[in-house]
Amino acid sequence: MLLFLKNPLSLSPFTPFQPIAAIATTQTAAETLSPLCQTLGATLHLPDSLTPLHQAQIYTGSLKEYLPILWNTHKTLIFCLATGAVVRLIAPLLENKAEDPAILVIDQKGKFVISLCSGHQGGADRLTQLIATGLDAIPIITGASASLGLLALDILGFPFGWRKGEGDWTGVSAAIANGKTVQVIQEAGSTLWQNHLPEDHSFYFGFPEHNQPIAFSGRIWISATKRKFASSSDFPKVQWHPRVLWVGIGCIRGTSRQLIETAIEEVFQRYHLATEAIAGLGTIEIKGDEIGLLEYIEQKQYPFKTFSAEVLKSINVPNPSTVVDQEVGTPSVAEASALCAAKTHFSSTENPVLIVPKQIIKSDSESGAVTVAIAQSEIEYTARKGQLWLVGIGPGKLEQITPAAATAIKQADVIIGYSLYLDLIKPLNRTGQIIESFPITQEQKRAQRAIELAQWGLTVAVISSGDCGIYGMGGLVLEELQKTGWDGYHPQVEIFAGITAIQAAAARVGAPLMHDFCTISLSDLLTPWEVIEKRLEAAAQADFVTGIYNPRSQTRTGQIVKAQEIYLKYRSPHTPIAIVRSAYRQDEHITLTTLEKMLDFPIDMLTTVIIGNSSTRDYKNWLITPRGYRS
Ligand code: SAH
């Protein structure tokens, strides 16, 4: 027997904001923050003057003295005290928006959540939204892009792992916020983000026709090239660097980390390439233990791929060398490794291009030599661990979604689902979120697409109506994952339960599920009819209250007739029946009837039919199934 323990905090929509510290200085504030800390996986910090709460950290002395410790060790700080006091406290510690922690303020009653600092890059705006959803509070976010429903420029490339390059970020952001036309020239990286912009965005993609000059107020380059921007220019420019460059490397034994770094930087400079666009390094297996290389990789946190001479030999390169072949068994190390490393698994048709042929770099001051070649991959390396969230959105109305599921939907980079359900959750969508709908019949394609994006590094929410693990997408995604040889961890999977149709239907008509019940789907598209019939027979005979899912479609009309026939064999014709269509949706329709009359009423694919057991009764239009205790 395998004992399997799951750490409840190991994965949640809040992971990107952790470690989180929450700070309260009054008892009321401590009580407001305490449950929130559990949800967020945050530590609560209280002064020793307060009654200590379970799991809270106690500090002595003033908060002013204590704060610098939290500042340097946490990604996010949440204060439950007056905004003015927070501003004074943090003022001496603020450095810049790329490094400061996200700062949030919550009032003592938990009615308002304020994103105070590091709204974009620090994620304070996003976390404010998520907490406000959970607390049913009002989020206060004052950034211009948030109020305009625009995608913030400085986080545009985050989902894809792009790195920010040089430029006037404030200038271009201001142009976007003012609705001015900003040119986007994208030479590398995913263009998925372009498909999901607000309708009234002011980006202009590519170059205008010669005879149609356009006055731009800013420009965004998305490229592996490093551009030098003149200090005097008509308008501000910025550059994002998708990580598409793979450096193939060879070196003499004992070459230092320093020389390797210098060599790579020199080659990048020579070819006007951005080192920010480096995805990772590749080399031959025998160099896998080269100290200088390992130190460099460690320092830069690059992925490092090694290939056997056998594999490298099979790659066509422009500059093969017989000397190298004699030494290590392949005519190319750097060029072939660059090409091999750049081949990711995300597209079968992918064809990396060698953009820099091998360059040999030596130093006057030390022995050793480095050979560098660079290949560009079509798909960028995201450096992120993908996550797959299987989310049940409940029967329809937004209030029927659990706060955990709503948070997951808001936080995901991508939402995949059937268009009817995507429409239902529209109010939860975030600007810039990638939303992909698939027709109802394409469940498998939907699952495969979700897996592909999660394997690439994105956080993908796959949504189902009701519960995703009850005739939903949950099982399908896990089945498809299993087919890929999934290790159970990458991508990480988390499941967010939802209220399933039979619960929703039951809640609308009383308490019909008070004793043993089962659900049976009448859809014989994936299950042979004989199996369904056998289950109907068994459930009817065993007196289970039964929820019938997928009772009748335009083409499958006979199954519900057969089901009625079977139940009539074992139950009274007066057995109460609830026919609940579109529970909790705008077009909800409920019929209470009996087993013998049930087919006189419309039943379709949006309907759940509840068949009572032998003791279920209809009392003033409320279905009651006795709990069954002898009394
Ligand atoms: N995963 C969903 C079930 C999908 S199967 C869940 O857990 O609820 C689709 C079937 O669910 C429909 O044919 C219908 O029988 C039932 N169903 C889904 N939503 C419903 C709703 N709002 N009201 C009534 N029945 C519903």
mmCIF file of C-alpha atoms and ligand atoms in Angstrom, residues 395 465-467 470-472 500-501 548-551 580-583 585 605-608, ligand 1:
data_model
loop_
_atom_site.group_PDB
_atom_site.id
_atom_site.type_symbol
_atom_site.label_atom_id
_atom_site.label_comp_id
_atom_site.label_asym_id
_atom_site.label_seq_id
_atom_site.Cartn_x
_atom_site.Cartn_y
_atom_site.Cartn_z
ATOM 1 C CA PRO A 395 -24.759 24.874 -12.524
ATOM 2 C CA SER A 465 -20.257 23.009 -15.823
ATOM 3 C CA GLY A 466 -21.200 21.558 -12.456
ATOM 4 C CA ASP A 467 -18.304 19.512 -11.169
ATOM 5 C CA ILE A 470 -18.697 14.308 -12.822
ATOM 6 C CA TYR A 471 -19.310 13.654 -16.516
ATOM 7 C CA GLY A 472 -16.953 16.621 -17.008
ATOM 8 C CA THR A 500 -22.973 19.228 -9.717
ATOM 9 C CA ALA A 501 -26.315 19.213 -11.543
ATOM 10 C CA ILE A 548 -30.649 11.068 -14.658
ATOM 11 C CA TYR A 549 -28.046 13.135 -16.552
ATOM 12 C CA ASN A 550 -28.083 13.607 -20.343
ATOM 13 C CA PRO A 551 -31.652 12.308 -20.457
ATOM 14 C CA VAL A 580 -35.211 20.419 -13.603
ATOM 15 C CA ARG A 581 -34.040 22.276 -16.666
ATOM 16 C CA SER A 582 -31.192 24.843 -16.559
ATOM 17 C CA ALA A 583 -31.065 25.029 -12.771
ATOM 18 C CA ARG A 585 -29.710 29.802 -15.119
ATOM 19 C CA MET A 605 -30.038 17.897 -22.733
ATOM 20 C CA LEU A 606 -30.195 20.808 -20.305
ATOM 21 C CA THR A 607 -32.367 18.801 -17.947
ATOM 22 C CA THR A 608 -31.713 16.602 -14.938
HETATM 23 N N1 SAH B 1 -20.252 18.169 -15.118
HETATM 24 C C1 SAH B 1 -21.664 18.437 -15.105
HETATM 25 C C2 SAH B 1 -22.438 17.417 -15.901
HETATM 26 C C3 SAH B 1 -22.194 17.457 -17.360
HETATM 27 S S1 SAH B 1 -23.171 16.298 -18.244
HETATM 28 C C4 SAH B 1 -22.154 18.468 -13.665
HETATM 29 O O1 SAH B 1 -21.418 18.069 -12.759
HETATM 30 O O2 SAH B 1 -23.263 18.940 -13.456
HETATM 31 C C5 SAH B 1 -24.421 17.345 -18.835
HETATM 32 C C6 SAH B 1 -25.728 17.050 -18.162
HETATM 33 O O3 SAH B 1 -25.737 17.627 -16.866
HETATM 34 C C7 SAH B 1 -26.914 17.677 -18.845
HETATM 35 O O4 SAH B 1 -27.390 16.881 -19.908
HETATM 36 C C8 SAH B 1 -27.918 17.731 -17.718
HETATM 37 O O5 SAH B 1 -28.472 16.460 -17.497
HETATM 38 C C9 SAH B 1 -27.031 18.038 -16.526
HETATM 39 N N2 SAH B 1 -26.963 19.493 -16.215
HETATM 40 C C10 SAH B 1 -25.887 20.284 -16.286
HETATM 41 N N3 SAH B 1 -26.190 21.531 -15.876
HETATM 42 C C11 SAH B 1 -27.478 21.530 -15.521
HETATM 43 C C12 SAH B 1 -28.375 22.527 -15.013
HETATM 44 N N4 SAH B 1 -27.961 23.776 -14.786
HETATM 45 N N5 SAH B 1 -29.643 22.167 -14.762
HETATM 46 C C13 SAH B 1 -30.055 20.908 -14.975
HETATM 47 N N6 SAH B 1 -29.261 19.942 -15.458
HETATM 48 C C14 SAH B 1 -28.001 20.230 -15.734
#
